[in-house]
XYZ file of C-alpha atoms in Angstrom:
197
model
C 89.265 66.432 94.306
C 90.949 69.038 92.654
C 94.699 69.121 93.517
C 94.990 73.440 92.906
C 91.429 74.970 92.923
C 91.050 78.581 92.167
C 92.399 80.777 94.725
C 89.716 84.088 94.266
C 89.764 84.847 98.427
C 91.465 87.823 97.622
C 89.611 90.041 95.019
C 86.040 89.149 96.267
C 84.193 90.797 99.508
C 83.565 88.394 101.396
C 80.500 89.813 103.308
C 78.900 89.349 99.224
C 80.687 86.150 99.433
C 78.626 84.883 101.988
C 75.625 86.524 101.093
C 76.467 83.989 97.444
C 76.975 80.636 99.687
C 73.695 81.497 101.387
C 71.423 81.940 98.965
C 72.892 78.879 96.916
C 72.250 77.028 99.938
C 68.100 78.070 99.928
C 67.885 77.108 96.313
C 69.619 73.663 96.818
C 66.773 73.281 99.342
C 64.086 74.324 97.115
C 65.660 71.836 94.675
C 65.468 69.027 96.024
C 62.396 69.623 97.620
C 60.931 69.783 94.286
C 59.781 72.997 93.469
C 62.391 73.921 90.941
C 65.192 73.041 88.692
C 68.309 74.800 89.705
C 71.195 75.405 86.422
C 74.315 76.535 86.795
C 75.371 77.918 83.445
C 78.716 78.760 82.370
C 80.647 79.297 78.716
C 83.806 77.111 78.391
C 86.381 77.130 75.289
C 88.098 74.385 74.791
C 91.477 74.790 72.125
C 93.260 71.537 69.661
C 95.996 71.695 71.641
C 94.745 70.620 74.995
C 95.735 72.935 77.911
C 98.768 71.892 80.065
C 99.414 72.545 83.486
C 102.811 70.995 84.511
C 105.633 69.631 82.436
C 108.739 67.385 83.201
C 112.155 68.545 81.692
C 115.566 66.693 81.801
C 118.145 69.206 83.386
C 120.084 71.126 81.055
C 116.712 71.007 77.722
C 114.318 73.381 76.542
C 111.350 71.414 76.694
C 109.438 72.766 73.481
C 105.682 71.638 72.528
C 104.208 71.889 69.645
C 101.706 75.098 69.782
C 99.763 75.496 66.368
C 97.061 78.017 66.985
C 93.341 77.418 65.779
C 89.781 78.270 66.868
C 88.629 76.971 70.187
C 85.219 75.033 70.390
C 83.043 77.120 72.572
C 80.616 75.265 75.109
C 77.704 76.796 76.327
C 76.217 74.364 78.772
C 73.960 73.996 82.253
C 74.261 71.323 84.857
C 70.117 70.807 85.976
C 69.930 70.031 89.667
C 68.300 66.615 88.285
C 71.759 65.700 87.127
C 71.555 66.267 83.390
C 73.151 68.910 81.462
C 72.141 70.838 78.337
C 74.789 72.207 76.234
C 75.554 74.056 73.111
C 78.488 74.464 70.995
C 79.639 76.551 68.910
C 83.263 77.843 66.450
C 81.500 81.683 66.865
C 82.316 83.459 69.554
C 79.664 83.537 73.232
C 77.203 86.816 72.524
C 74.629 88.444 74.489
C 72.662 86.528 71.718
C 73.844 83.182 71.491
C 73.273 82.976 76.088
C 69.704 84.397 75.411
C 69.007 81.905 72.562
C 70.416 79.008 74.927
C 68.270 80.197 78.160
C 65.315 80.069 75.737
C 66.397 76.825 75.245
C 66.797 75.616 78.793
C 63.406 77.324 79.234
C 61.900 74.593 77.611
C 63.770 71.267 78.832
C 62.048 71.890 82.324
C 59.131 71.841 83.762
C 59.131 73.509 86.912
C 60.181 76.864 87.796
C 63.521 77.454 87.074
C 66.187 79.210 88.857
C 69.626 80.169 86.810
C 73.191 80.331 88.558
C 75.549 82.102 86.855
C 78.920 84.727 86.816
C 78.556 88.181 86.010
C 80.012 88.463 82.554
C 79.125 90.957 80.134
C 77.231 88.495 77.897
C 74.744 87.804 80.880
C 74.160 91.507 81.423
C 74.034 92.599 78.256
C 72.165 96.318 78.104
C 70.573 94.907 74.735
C 68.661 91.270 76.053
C 67.780 93.058 78.791
C 64.226 93.028 77.700
C 64.293 89.622 76.505
C 65.295 88.700 80.264
C 62.629 90.824 81.277
C 60.112 88.584 79.585
C 61.782 85.168 80.524
C 61.112 86.716 84.235
C 58.051 86.862 83.521
C 57.644 83.331 82.186
C 59.116 81.831 85.539
C 62.650 82.094 84.579
C 64.698 83.240 87.666
C 68.669 84.737 87.293
C 71.097 84.605 90.307
C 74.470 86.343 90.078
C 77.042 85.184 92.176
C 79.299 87.599 93.908
C 82.335 88.367 91.721
C 85.267 86.745 92.053
C 83.410 83.242 94.065
C 83.397 80.245 90.933
C 83.258 78.003 93.356
C 79.356 78.592 94.260
C 78.926 77.627 90.430
C 79.082 73.994 90.056
C 79.664 73.729 86.394
C 82.956 75.004 86.940
C 83.856 71.956 88.471
C 83.213 70.282 85.460
C 85.511 72.173 83.137
C 87.466 71.194 85.432
C 87.780 68.054 84.937
C 86.827 67.973 81.606
C 90.499 70.031 80.652
C 92.343 68.315 82.773
C 91.062 64.752 83.697
C 88.218 63.442 81.540
C 89.749 64.618 78.092
C 92.943 63.023 77.530
C 96.111 65.518 76.335
C 96.687 65.277 73.123
C 96.290 67.616 70.163
C 93.135 67.367 67.941
C 91.516 68.390 65.070
C 88.143 70.135 65.080
C 86.484 67.321 64.468
C 88.220 65.020 67.101
C 87.834 67.541 69.690
C 83.886 68.188 68.558
C 83.607 64.815 69.264
C 85.676 64.248 72.321
C 83.378 67.424 74.035
C 80.516 65.502 73.047
C 81.186 61.837 74.601
C 82.156 63.043 77.631
C 78.352 64.942 77.966
C 76.844 61.651 76.148
C 78.678 59.700 78.854
C 77.454 62.418 81.932
C 76.864 60.500 84.554
C 78.143 57.116 83.941
C 81.334 57.409 82.610
C 81.909 60.765 84.057
C 80.779 61.450 87.498
C 80.561 64.892 89.783
C 80.685 63.676 93.253
C 78.886 67.334 95.173
């Protein structure tokens, strides 16, 4: 699917990766049986100047591209086992409180026990939100933290790569244009923008 998948094997513990992989397989089976809703959650930032993975310039010429700095549009999203995507975007920095609010919103979108797959980012494990996360667990939300350096186990990572490098046109955007481009993907996810697993 992707020409250059993430290369994380050098830093990760293979035994821990295997345990995480097995746990995800079991959760996927529970979701397919209809026992739970499985949500792959992560954050991504989108710049007004589109990322450029490679470029070609004639020999003897210097490659130049306009690269003005601007704010990043941060997006927090959860790809659900139903195929639905729940998302929020904002121009502020992602914080533990933002994460907590999003998880609470996500919990309200499902009627079955919810299992959230996520990485070990500091905002997901902040001490300040631990009591609230414990309360969410009492209300049927379970958190499945992946082993370090294993982004390929979180399916939403694939969605971020596709958004940034295939689905969104490579160009400079105003803040309003960037918001519209991101919203366009979420509005048409599953029809115009599809992922295969």
